[in-house]
PDB file of C-alpha atoms and ligand atoms in Angstrom:
ATOM      1  CA  MET A   1      27.843  -5.361  22.361  1.00 39.00           C
ATOM      2  CA  LYS A   2      24.640  -5.191  24.450  1.00 42.00           C
ATOM      3  CA  PRO A   3      22.161  -3.125  22.055  1.00 45.00           C
ATOM      4  CA  GLU A   4      20.414  -0.101  23.347  1.00 46.00           C
ATOM      5  CA  MET A   5      16.705  -0.628  23.241  1.00 44.00           C
ATOM      6  CA  GLU A   6      15.137   2.260  21.925  1.00 48.00           C
ATOM      7  CA  ASN A   7      11.457   3.828  22.269  1.00 50.00           C
ATOM      8  CA  SER A   8      10.726   1.525  24.936  1.00 62.00           C
ATOM      9  CA  ILE A   9      10.345  -1.440  22.446  1.00 73.00           C
ATOM     10  CA  LYS A  10      10.552  -4.895  24.487  1.00 82.00           C
ATOM     11  CA  PRO A  11      13.449  -7.074  22.715  1.00 86.00           C
ATOM     12  CA  PHE A  12      12.653  -9.532  20.485  1.00 94.00           C
ATOM     13  CA  VAL A  13      14.045 -11.421  16.825  1.00 95.00           C
ATOM     14  CA  ILE A  14      12.084 -12.829  14.510  1.00 96.00           C
ATOM     15  CA  VAL A  15      14.313 -16.279  14.088  1.00 95.00           C
ATOM     16  CA  THR A  16      13.383 -18.556  10.398  1.00 95.00           C
ATOM     17  CA  PRO A  17      15.446 -21.701   8.905  1.00 93.00           C
ATOM     18  CA  ARG A  18      18.022 -19.533   7.356  1.00 95.00           C
ATOM     19  CA  LEU A  19      17.425 -15.884   9.200  1.00 96.00           C
ATOM     20  CA  ILE A  20      17.653 -13.687  12.259  1.00 96.00           C
ATOM     21  CA  ILE A  21      15.447 -10.843  11.876  1.00 97.00           C
ATOM     22  CA  ILE A  22      16.270  -7.885  14.114  1.00 97.00           C
ATOM     23  CA  PRO A  23      13.834  -4.893  14.848  1.00 97.00           C
ATOM     24  CA  THR A  24      15.578  -1.660  13.819  1.00 97.00           C
ATOM     25  CA  PRO A  25      15.556   0.119  17.482  1.00 96.00           C
ATOM     26  CA  THR A  26      18.093  -2.718  18.686  1.00 95.00           C
ATOM     27  CA  ALA A  27      19.991  -3.055  15.215  1.00 97.00           C
ATOM     28  CA  VAL A  28      20.271   0.785  14.790  1.00 97.00           C
ATOM     29  CA  SER A  29      22.977   0.212  17.477  1.00 96.00           C
ATOM     30  CA  ILE A  30      24.886  -2.225  14.984  1.00 97.00           C
ATOM     31  CA  ASN A  31      27.772  -1.025  13.619  1.00 97.00           C
ATOM     32  CA  SER A  32      28.020  -3.604  11.001  1.00 98.00           C
ATOM     33  CA  TYR A  33      23.920  -2.957  10.313  1.00 98.00           C
ATOM     34  CA  ARG A  34      24.620   0.988   9.509  1.00 98.00           C
ATOM     35  CA  SER A  35      27.309  -0.239   7.357  1.00 98.00           C
ATOM     36  CA  LEU A  36      25.292  -2.362   5.120  1.00 98.00           C
ATOM     37  CA  TYR A  37      21.907   0.025   5.387  1.00 98.00           C
ATOM     38  CA  SER A  38      24.304   3.019   4.248  1.00 97.00           C
ATOM     39  CA  SER A  39      25.702   0.971   1.473  1.00 97.00           C
ATOM     40  CA  LEU A  40      22.791   0.008   0.002  1.00 97.00           C
ATOM     41  CA  HIS A  41      21.587   3.198  -0.308  1.00 97.00           C
ATOM     42  CA  ALA A  42      24.651   4.491  -1.436  1.00 97.00           C
ATOM     43  CA  ASN A  43      24.598   1.818  -4.676  1.00 96.00           C
ATOM     44  CA  VAL A  44      23.382   3.333  -8.171  1.00 94.00           C
ATOM     45  CA  ALA A  45      21.546  -0.010  -9.497  1.00 93.00           C
ATOM     46  CA  PHE A  46      20.266  -0.780  -6.180  1.00 95.00           C
ATOM     47  CA  CYS A  47      18.497   2.775  -5.988  1.00 94.00           C
ATOM     48  CA  GLU A  48      17.017   2.777  -9.282  1.00 92.00           C
ATOM     49  CA  MET A  49      15.685  -0.437  -8.810  1.00 93.00           C
ATOM     50  CA  ALA A  50      14.187  -0.161  -5.570  1.00 92.00           C
ATOM     51  CA  PHE A  51      13.159   3.423  -5.678  1.00 90.00           C
ATOM     52  CA  GLY A  52      13.181   4.963  -9.089  1.00 85.00           C
ATOM     53  CA  HIS A  53      13.009   8.762  -9.168  1.00 81.00           C
ATOM     54  CA  HIS A  54      12.641   8.867  -5.856  1.00 79.00           C
ATOM     55  CA  PHE A  55      15.316   8.494  -4.164  1.00 85.00           C
ATOM     56  CA  PRO A  56      18.367   8.677  -5.986  1.00 89.00           C
ATOM     57  CA  PRO A  57      21.673   7.071  -4.107  1.00 95.00           C
ATOM     58  CA  ARG A  58      23.026   9.163  -1.249  1.00 94.00           C
ATOM     59  CA  THR A  59      26.451   8.701   0.504  1.00 95.00           C
ATOM     60  CA  TRP A  60      25.179   9.081   4.529  1.00 97.00           C
ATOM     61  CA  THR A  61      28.139   9.624   7.016  1.00 97.00           C
ATOM     62  CA  ASP A  62      27.327   6.581  10.143  1.00 97.00           C
ATOM     63  CA  GLU A  63      26.102   9.658  11.994  1.00 98.00           C
ATOM     64  CA  GLU A  64      23.609  10.215   9.128  1.00 98.00           C
ATOM     65  CA  THR A  65      22.751   6.884   8.534  1.00 98.00           C
ATOM     66  CA  ARG A  66      21.815   6.264  12.818  1.00 98.00           C
ATOM     67  CA  ASP A  67      19.410   9.648  12.068  1.00 97.00           C
ATOM     68  CA  VAL A  68      17.919   7.993   8.836  1.00 97.00           C
ATOM     69  CA  ILE A  69      17.039   5.221  10.592  1.00 97.00           C
ATOM     70  CA  GLN A  70      15.839   6.743  13.852  1.00 97.00           C
ATOM     71  CA  THR A  71      13.891   9.542  12.265  1.00 96.00           C
ATOM     72  CA  ARG A  72      12.441   7.567   9.234  1.00 95.00           C
ATOM     73  CA  ASP A  73      11.802   4.326  10.653  1.00 96.00           C
ATOM     74  CA  ILE A  74      12.215   4.229  14.803  1.00 96.00           C
ATOM     75  CA  GLU A  75      10.279   7.297  15.092  1.00 95.00           C
ATOM     76  CA  ARG A  76       7.781   7.598  12.046  1.00 96.00           C
ATOM     77  CA  CYS A  77       7.021   3.900  11.671  1.00 96.00           C
ATOM     78  CA  TRP A  78       7.926   1.730  15.544  1.00 96.00           C
ATOM     79  CA  GLY A  79       6.956   4.725  17.374  1.00 94.00           C
ATOM     80  CA  ARG A  80       3.105   4.783  16.056  1.00 94.00           C
ATOM     81  CA  ARG A  81       2.583   1.999  15.281  1.00 95.00           C
ATOM     82  CA  ASP A  82       4.639  -0.223  16.720  1.00 95.00           C
ATOM     83  CA  LEU A  83       5.673  -2.277  13.606  1.00 96.00           C
ATOM     84  CA  GLY A  84       8.334  -0.972  10.898  1.00 97.00           C
ATOM     85  CA  ASP A  85      11.889  -2.267   9.270  1.00 98.00           C
ATOM     86  CA  PHE A  86      13.922  -5.082  10.804  1.00 98.00           C
ATOM     87  CA  ALA A  87      17.730  -5.666   9.806  1.00 98.00           C
ATOM     88  CA  VAL A  88      18.020  -9.135   8.111  1.00 98.00           C
ATOM     89  CA  ALA A  89      21.207 -11.426   9.089  1.00 98.00           C
ATOM     90  CA  LEU A  90      21.955 -14.998   8.039  1.00 97.00           C
ATOM     91  CA  LEU A  91      21.785 -17.421  11.200  1.00 94.00           C
ATOM     92  CA  PRO A  92      24.688 -18.087  12.199  1.00 92.00           C
ATOM     93  CA  SER A  93      25.745 -22.211  11.855  1.00 89.00           C
ATOM     94  CA  ALA A  94      25.624 -23.365  15.257  1.00 86.00           C
ATOM     95  CA  PHE A  95      21.986 -21.666  16.090  1.00 85.00           C
ATOM     96  CA  GLN A  96      20.417 -23.798  12.831  1.00 84.00           C
ATOM     97  CA  THR A  97      18.273 -26.416  13.601  1.00 75.00           C
ATOM     98  CA  ASP A  98      16.936 -29.233  12.144  1.00 67.00           C
ATOM     99  CA  SER A  99      13.469 -28.355  13.263  1.00 66.00           C
ATOM    100  CA  CYS A 100      11.377 -26.994  10.022  1.00 63.00           C
ATOM    101  CA  MET A 101       9.477 -24.256  12.349  1.00 72.00           C
ATOM    102  CA  GLU A 102       9.131 -21.706   9.332  1.00 78.00           C
ATOM    103  CA  LEU A 103       9.490 -18.896  12.215  1.00 82.00           C
ATOM    104  CA  SER A 104       9.997 -18.646  15.808  1.00 91.00           C
ATOM    105  CA  ILE A 105       9.877 -15.229  17.906  1.00 93.00           C
ATOM    106  CA  VAL A 106      12.376 -15.275  20.393  1.00 93.00           C
ATOM    107  CA  LYS A 107      11.679 -12.602  23.203  1.00 92.00           C
ATOM    108  CA  GLY A 108      12.163 -11.359  26.822  1.00 88.00           C
ATOM    109  CA  GLY A 109      15.140 -12.917  29.026  1.00 90.00           C
ATOM    110  CA  ILE A 110      16.111 -15.909  25.932  1.00 91.00           C
ATOM    111  CA  CYS A 111      16.305 -12.692  23.714  1.00 92.00           C
ATOM    112  CA  GLU A 112      18.898 -11.277  25.865  1.00 89.00           C
ATOM    113  CA  ARG A 113      21.068 -14.283  26.089  1.00 90.00           C
ATOM    114  CA  LEU A 114      20.864 -14.889  22.497  1.00 90.00           C
ATOM    115  CA  PHE A 115      22.170 -11.258  21.363  1.00 90.00           C
ATOM    116  CA  ASN A 116      25.061 -12.270  24.265  1.00 89.00           C
ATOM    117  CA  GLN A 117      26.061 -15.385  22.888  1.00 91.00           C
ATOM    118  CA  ILE A 118      26.026 -14.295  18.979  1.00 91.00           C
ATOM    119  CA  GLY A 119      28.038 -11.216  18.469  1.00 91.00           C
ATOM    120  CA  LEU A 120      25.446  -9.407  17.344  1.00 94.00           C
ATOM    121  CA  ASP A 121      28.493  -6.819  15.319  1.00 95.00           C
ATOM    122  CA  ASP A 122      30.026 -10.126  13.680  1.00 95.00           C
ATOM    123  CA  LEU A 123      26.792 -11.484  11.888  1.00 96.00           C
ATOM    124  CA  GLN A 124      26.984 -11.488   8.152  1.00 97.00           C
ATOM    125  CA  TRP A 125      24.259  -8.643   6.963  1.00 98.00           C
ATOM    126  CA  VAL A 126      22.179  -9.618   4.176  1.00 98.00           C
ATOM    127  CA  GLY A 127      19.431  -6.760   3.716  1.00 98.00           C
ATOM    128  CA  TYR A 128      16.347  -4.937   5.168  1.00 98.00           C
ATOM    129  CA  ALA A 129      12.876  -6.016   5.121  1.00 98.00           C
ATOM    130  CA  GLY A 130       9.771  -4.319   6.882  1.00 98.00           C
ATOM    131  CA  VAL A 131       6.119  -3.646   7.132  1.00 98.00           C
ATOM    132  CA  ARG A 132       4.916   0.103   7.966  1.00 98.00           C
ATOM    133  CA  ASP A 133       1.552   2.011   8.086  1.00 98.00           C
ATOM    134  CA  ALA A 134       1.481   3.268   4.613  1.00 98.00           C
ATOM    135  CA  THR A 135      -1.046   5.966   5.403  1.00 96.00           C
ATOM    136  CA  THR A 136       1.073   7.832   7.849  1.00 95.00           C
ATOM    137  CA  THR A 137       4.518   7.369   6.573  1.00 95.00           C
ATOM    138  CA  SER A 138       4.426   6.973   2.328  1.00 95.00           C
ATOM    139  CA  LEU A 139       1.403   8.100   0.922  1.00 96.00           C
ATOM    140  CA  PRO A 140       0.977  11.574  -0.383  1.00 95.00           C
ATOM    141  CA  PRO A 141      -1.904  14.026   1.199  1.00 94.00           C
ATOM    142  CA  ARG A 142      -5.321  12.805   0.420  1.00 93.00           C
ATOM    143  CA  GLU A 143      -7.536  15.466  -1.393  1.00 94.00           C
ATOM    144  CA  ALA A 144     -11.198  16.139  -0.893  1.00 93.00           C
ATOM    145  CA  ALA A 145     -12.371  13.990  -3.922  1.00 92.00           C
ATOM    146  CA  ASP A 146     -10.279  11.132  -3.006  1.00 93.00           C
ATOM    147  CA  PRO A 147     -12.199   7.834  -1.673  1.00 92.00           C
ATOM    148  CA  ALA A 148     -11.959   7.232   2.075  1.00 93.00           C
ATOM    149  CA  LEU A 149      -9.090   4.678   2.800  1.00 96.00           C
ATOM    150  CA  PRO A 150      -9.320   1.598   4.755  1.00 97.00           C
ATOM    151  CA  PRO A 151      -8.243   1.117   8.768  1.00 97.00           C
ATOM    152  CA  TRP A 152      -4.664   1.186   8.900  1.00 97.00           C
ATOM    153  CA  GLN A 153      -4.717  -2.628   9.552  1.00 98.00           C
ATOM    154  CA  GLU A 154      -5.770  -2.728   5.823  1.00 98.00           C
ATOM    155  CA  MET A 155      -3.143  -0.601   4.498  1.00 98.00           C
ATOM    156  CA  ILE A 156       0.260  -2.116   5.870  1.00 98.00           C
ATOM    157  CA  GLU A 157       3.042  -1.661   3.178  1.00 98.00           C
ATOM    158  CA  VAL A 158       5.910  -3.866   2.705  1.00 98.00           C
ATOM    159  CA  ARG A 159       9.102  -3.167   2.003  1.00 97.00           C
ATOM    160  CA  TYR A 160      12.247  -5.090   1.454  1.00 98.00           C
ATOM    161  CA  GLY A 161      16.141  -4.453   0.065  1.00 98.00           C
ATOM    162  CA  ILE A 162      18.601  -7.511   0.022  1.00 98.00           C
ATOM    163  CA  SER A 163      22.257  -7.376  -1.030  1.00 97.00           C
ATOM    164  CA  PRO A 164      23.081  -8.094  -4.776  1.00 95.00           C
ATOM    165  CA  GLU A 165      25.398 -10.793  -3.638  1.00 96.00           C
ATOM    166  CA  PHE A 166      22.725 -12.793  -1.656  1.00 97.00           C
ATOM    167  CA  TRP A 167      19.918 -12.352  -4.673  1.00 96.00           C
ATOM    168  CA  GLY A 168      18.439 -15.698  -5.792  1.00 96.00           C
ATOM    169  CA  GLN A 169      18.355 -17.934  -2.397  1.00 97.00           C
ATOM    170  CA  GLY A 170      14.591 -17.067  -1.539  1.00 97.00           C
ATOM    171  CA  LEU A 171      15.783 -14.828   1.522  1.00 97.00           C
ATOM    172  CA  ALA A 172      13.917 -11.890   0.424  1.00 98.00           C
ATOM    173  CA  LYS A 173      10.943 -14.290   0.509  1.00 97.00           C
ATOM    174  CA  GLU A 174      12.140 -16.399   3.641  1.00 97.00           C
ATOM    175  CA  ALA A 175      12.457 -12.531   5.389  1.00 98.00           C
ATOM    176  CA  ALA A 176       9.421 -11.055   4.029  1.00 98.00           C
ATOM    177  CA  ARG A 177       6.882 -13.949   4.854  1.00 97.00           C
ATOM    178  CA  ALA A 178       8.405 -13.988   8.361  1.00 97.00           C
ATOM    179  CA  ILE A 179       7.140 -10.177   9.092  1.00 98.00           C
ATOM    180  CA  MET A 180       4.229 -10.356   7.208  1.00 98.00           C
ATOM    181  CA  GLN A 181       3.383 -13.255   9.290  1.00 97.00           C
ATOM    182  CA  TRP A 182       4.458 -11.598  12.807  1.00 97.00           C
ATOM    183  CA  SER A 183       2.192  -8.497  11.865  1.00 97.00           C
ATOM    184  CA  VAL A 184      -0.884 -10.715  11.518  1.00 97.00           C
ATOM    185  CA  ASP A 185      -0.488 -12.917  14.612  1.00 96.00           C
ATOM    186  CA  GLU A 186       0.897 -10.240  17.104  1.00 95.00           C
ATOM    187  CA  LYS A 187      -0.369  -6.494  15.583  1.00 96.00           C
ATOM    188  CA  GLY A 188      -3.343  -7.546  13.422  1.00 97.00           C
ATOM    189  CA  VAL A 189      -2.997  -6.811  10.445  1.00 98.00           C
ATOM    190  CA  ARG A 190      -5.309  -7.720   8.250  1.00 98.00           C
ATOM    191  CA  ARG A 191      -3.946  -6.414   4.626  1.00 98.00           C
ATOM    192  CA  PHE A 192      -0.424  -5.710   2.795  1.00 98.00           C
ATOM    193  CA  ILE A 193      -0.199  -3.140   0.157  1.00 98.00           C
ATOM    194  CA  ALA A 194       3.140  -2.410  -1.794  1.00 98.00           C
ATOM    195  CA  GLU A 195       4.416  -0.719  -4.465  1.00 96.00           C
ATOM    196  CA  THR A 196       6.953  -1.398  -7.302  1.00 96.00           C
ATOM    197  CA  GLU A 197       8.318   0.705  -9.986  1.00 93.00           C
ATOM    198  CA  ARG A 198       6.526  -0.778 -13.740  1.00 92.00           C
ATOM    199  CA  GLY A 199      10.353  -2.532 -14.756  1.00 91.00           C
ATOM    200  CA  ASN A 200      11.110  -3.788 -11.129  1.00 95.00           C
ATOM    201  CA  SER A 201      10.015  -7.385 -12.213  1.00 95.00           C
ATOM    202  CA  ARG A 202      12.466  -9.200  -9.726  1.00 96.00           C
ATOM    203  CA  SER A 203      10.051  -7.422  -6.727  1.00 97.00           C
ATOM    204  CA  GLY A 204       7.190  -8.178  -8.710  1.00 97.00           C
ATOM    205  CA  LYS A 205       7.763 -11.662  -8.880  1.00 97.00           C
ATOM    206  CA  LEU A 206       8.593 -11.891  -5.236  1.00 98.00           C
ATOM    207  CA  LEU A 207       5.860 -10.322  -4.618  1.00 98.00           C
ATOM    208  CA  GLN A 208       3.598 -12.653  -6.366  1.00 98.00           C
ATOM    209  CA  LYS A 209       5.368 -15.470  -4.738  1.00 97.00           C
ATOM    210  CA  LEU A 210       4.463 -14.007  -1.593  1.00 98.00           C
ATOM    211  CA  GLY A 211       0.417 -13.733  -2.549  1.00 98.00           C
ATOM    212  CA  PHE A 212       0.022 -10.677  -3.628  1.00 98.00           C
ATOM    213  CA  THR A 213      -1.748  -9.766  -6.875  1.00 98.00           C
ATOM    214  CA  PRO A 214      -1.990  -6.369  -8.357  1.00 97.00           C
ATOM    215  CA  SER A 215      -4.974  -4.092  -6.486  1.00 97.00           C
ATOM    216  CA  GLY A 216      -5.801  -1.334  -9.381  1.00 95.00           C
ATOM    217  CA  THR A 217      -5.264   0.997  -6.754  1.00 96.00           C
ATOM    218  CA  ASP A 218      -3.836   4.253  -6.876  1.00 95.00           C
ATOM    219  CA  TYR A 219      -2.815   4.994  -3.066  1.00 97.00           C
ATOM    220  CA  TRP A 220       0.538   6.655  -3.860  1.00 96.00           C
ATOM    221  CA  LYS A 221      -0.723   8.478  -7.411  1.00 95.00           C
ATOM    222  CA  GLU A 222       2.426   7.233  -9.399  1.00 93.00           C
ATOM    223  CA  PRO A 223       2.081   6.514 -12.447  1.00 93.00           C
ATOM    224  CA  SER A 224       5.883   4.753 -13.077  1.00 91.00           C
ATOM    225  CA  GLU A 225       4.552   2.305 -10.152  1.00 94.00           C
ATOM    226  CA  ILE A 226       2.093  -0.639  -9.761  1.00 96.00           C
ATOM    227  CA  GLU A 227       0.268  -1.054  -6.513  1.00 98.00           C
ATOM    228  CA  TRP A 228       0.070  -4.506  -4.809  1.00 98.00           C
ATOM    229  CA  GLU A 229      -2.372  -6.177  -1.892  1.00 98.00           C
ATOM    230  CA  CYS A 230      -2.668  -9.402  -0.046  1.00 98.00           C
ATOM    231  CA  PRO A 231      -5.286 -10.148   2.261  1.00 96.00           C
ATOM    232  CA  LYS A 232      -3.791 -11.990   5.271  1.00 96.00           C
ATOM    233  CA  SER A 233      -5.578 -15.185   4.259  1.00 95.00           C
ATOM    234  CA  HIS A 234      -3.587 -15.281   0.772  1.00 95.00           C
ATOM    235  CA  LEU A 235      -0.175 -14.859   2.349  1.00 95.00           C
ATOM    236  CA  HIS A 236       1.696 -17.695   1.198  1.00 90.00           C
TER     237      HIS A 236
HETATM  238  C1  COA B 301      13.412  -7.298  -5.144  1.00 72.31           C
HETATM  239  C2  COA B 301      14.760  -8.124  -4.163  1.00 72.31           C
HETATM  240  C3  COA B 301      14.576  -8.133  -2.767  1.00 72.31           C
HETATM  241  C4  COA B 301      14.802  -9.781  -5.090  1.00 72.31           C
HETATM  242  O1  COA B 301      15.189 -10.408  -4.531  1.00 72.31           O
HETATM  243  P1  COA B 301      15.409 -12.287  -4.960  1.00 72.31           P
HETATM  244  O2  COA B 301      16.588 -13.114  -4.217  1.00 72.31           O
HETATM  245  O3  COA B 301      15.245 -12.384  -6.338  1.00 72.31           O
HETATM  246  O4  COA B 301      14.131 -12.865  -4.318  1.00 72.31           O
HETATM  247  P2  COA B 301      13.824 -14.277  -2.994  1.00 72.31           P
HETATM  248  O5  COA B 301      14.752 -13.734  -1.834  1.00 72.31           O
HETATM  249  O6  COA B 301      12.875 -14.404  -3.085  1.00 72.31           O
HETATM  250  O7  COA B 301      14.735 -14.816  -4.325  1.00 72.31           O
HETATM  251  C5  COA B 301      14.009 -15.534  -5.395  1.00 72.31           C
HETATM  252  C6  COA B 301      14.830 -16.344  -6.111  1.00 72.31           C
HETATM  253  O8  COA B 301      15.676 -17.220  -5.709  1.00 72.31           O
HETATM  254  C7  COA B 301      15.740 -18.629  -5.947  1.00 72.31           C
HETATM  255  N1  COA B 301      15.619 -19.450  -4.539  1.00 72.31           N
HETATM  256  C8  COA B 301      16.736 -20.048  -4.344  1.00 72.31           C
HETATM  257  N2  COA B 301      16.606 -20.667  -3.352  1.00 72.31           N
HETATM  258  C9  COA B 301      15.677 -20.626  -2.918  1.00 72.31           C
HETATM  259  C10 COA B 301      14.492 -20.864  -1.813  1.00 72.31           C
HETATM  260  N3  COA B 301      14.742 -21.862  -0.809  1.00 72.31           N
HETATM  261  N4  COA B 301      13.624 -20.348  -2.061  1.00 72.31           N
HETATM  262  C11 COA B 301      12.463 -19.524  -2.321  1.00 72.31           C
HETATM  263  N5  COA B 301      13.183 -18.949  -3.843  1.00 72.31           N
HETATM  264  C12 COA B 301      14.895 -19.501  -3.851  1.00 72.31           C
HETATM  265  C13 COA B 301      14.189 -18.700  -6.653  1.00 72.31           C
HETATM  266  O9  COA B 301      14.076 -19.501  -7.644  1.00 72.31           O
HETATM  267  C14 COA B 301      13.975 -17.328  -6.999  1.00 72.31           C
HETATM  268  O10 COA B 301      14.231 -17.134  -8.378  1.00 72.31           O
HETATM  269  P3  COA B 301      13.289 -16.688  -9.182  1.00 72.31           P
HETATM  270  O11 COA B 301      12.147 -15.864  -9.038  1.00 72.31           O
HETATM  271  O12 COA B 301      14.318 -16.356 -10.692  1.00 72.31           O
HETATM  272  O13 COA B 301      12.439 -18.397  -9.558  1.00 72.31           O
HETATM  273  C15 COA B 301      16.041  -7.925  -4.477  1.00 72.31           C
HETATM  274  O14 COA B 301      16.297  -7.762  -6.203  1.00 72.31           O
HETATM  275  C16 COA B 301      16.333  -6.198  -4.044  1.00 72.31           C
HETATM  276  O15 COA B 301      16.737  -6.237  -3.296  1.00 72.31           O
HETATM  277  N6  COA B 301      16.107  -5.745  -5.248  1.00 72.31           N
HETATM  278  C17 COA B 301      16.633  -4.122  -4.744  1.00 72.31           C
HETATM  279  C18 COA B 301      15.374  -3.632  -3.881  1.00 72.31           C
HETATM  280  C19 COA B 301      13.972  -3.669  -4.177  1.00 72.31           C
HETATM  281  O16 COA B 301      13.777  -3.662  -5.908  1.00 72.31           O
HETATM  282  N7  COA B 301      13.183  -3.268  -3.433  1.00 72.31           N
HETATM  283  C20 COA B 301      12.166  -3.803  -3.681  1.00 72.31           C
HETATM  284  C21 COA B 301      11.067  -2.000  -4.015  1.00 72.31           C
HETATM  285  S1  COA B 301       9.427  -2.512  -4.493  1.00 72.31           S
END
């Protein structure tokens, strides 16, 4: 299939040794990815771990799934800051190389040829990962007494969700790390932030492996959560 590009974002993909990482303005058109995305958000254990009481599991139709991705990610994140979520799939073995390059960005005509060769609907999807400006997406409204926030390039929230059958293989780390590096190199990001439910030690461990430490900030004003930060120089 030929993916539609939305919001005039030029086609590109991030390729790592094991993964192909596709921005959602492209991935929203891929049926098999929408199906994986909606199944994760209908999974009780996944939602409890990832979102606590903030987001109970939902059963979306395919049309609703497309709409959620379009409004919450493509318009709010990609449309405003030109960064957002990516769909994460296993790189088909025919495209794996012995090169030890950690990531490459494939753009333009080469990217279109890659899409044609790969067959996007046949990819084995493992989840999503992304970066977004927390100040215009997930943070609650600021009040007069709140301290001023750093510039948005220092308020970039990292998020990810991997299908449980793929946990424990380092795929979340590989995806998040590649997207973070891309956002430093191409979008001028200087600091990452994250929040985890206090009980989500698996995500906390992953954040530490990426270079995050607890920040002691209270951006999200949510006592059930721990907040983290990672300056670009600490990215592992
Ligand atoms: C949080 C989540 C992404 C973590 O997934 P994960 O598979 O544990 O994370 P990783 O991909 O980094 O895998 C790490 C494990 O794989 C193992 N591993 C195997 N091969 C590896 C490799 N090549 N590189 C790195 N780790 C590897 C590591 O030993 C590590 O296990 P350990 O931490 O027990 O030592 C996943 O549990 C999830 O999607 N949860 C639901 C959504 C969620 O909570 N999102 C976060 C909201 S804040």
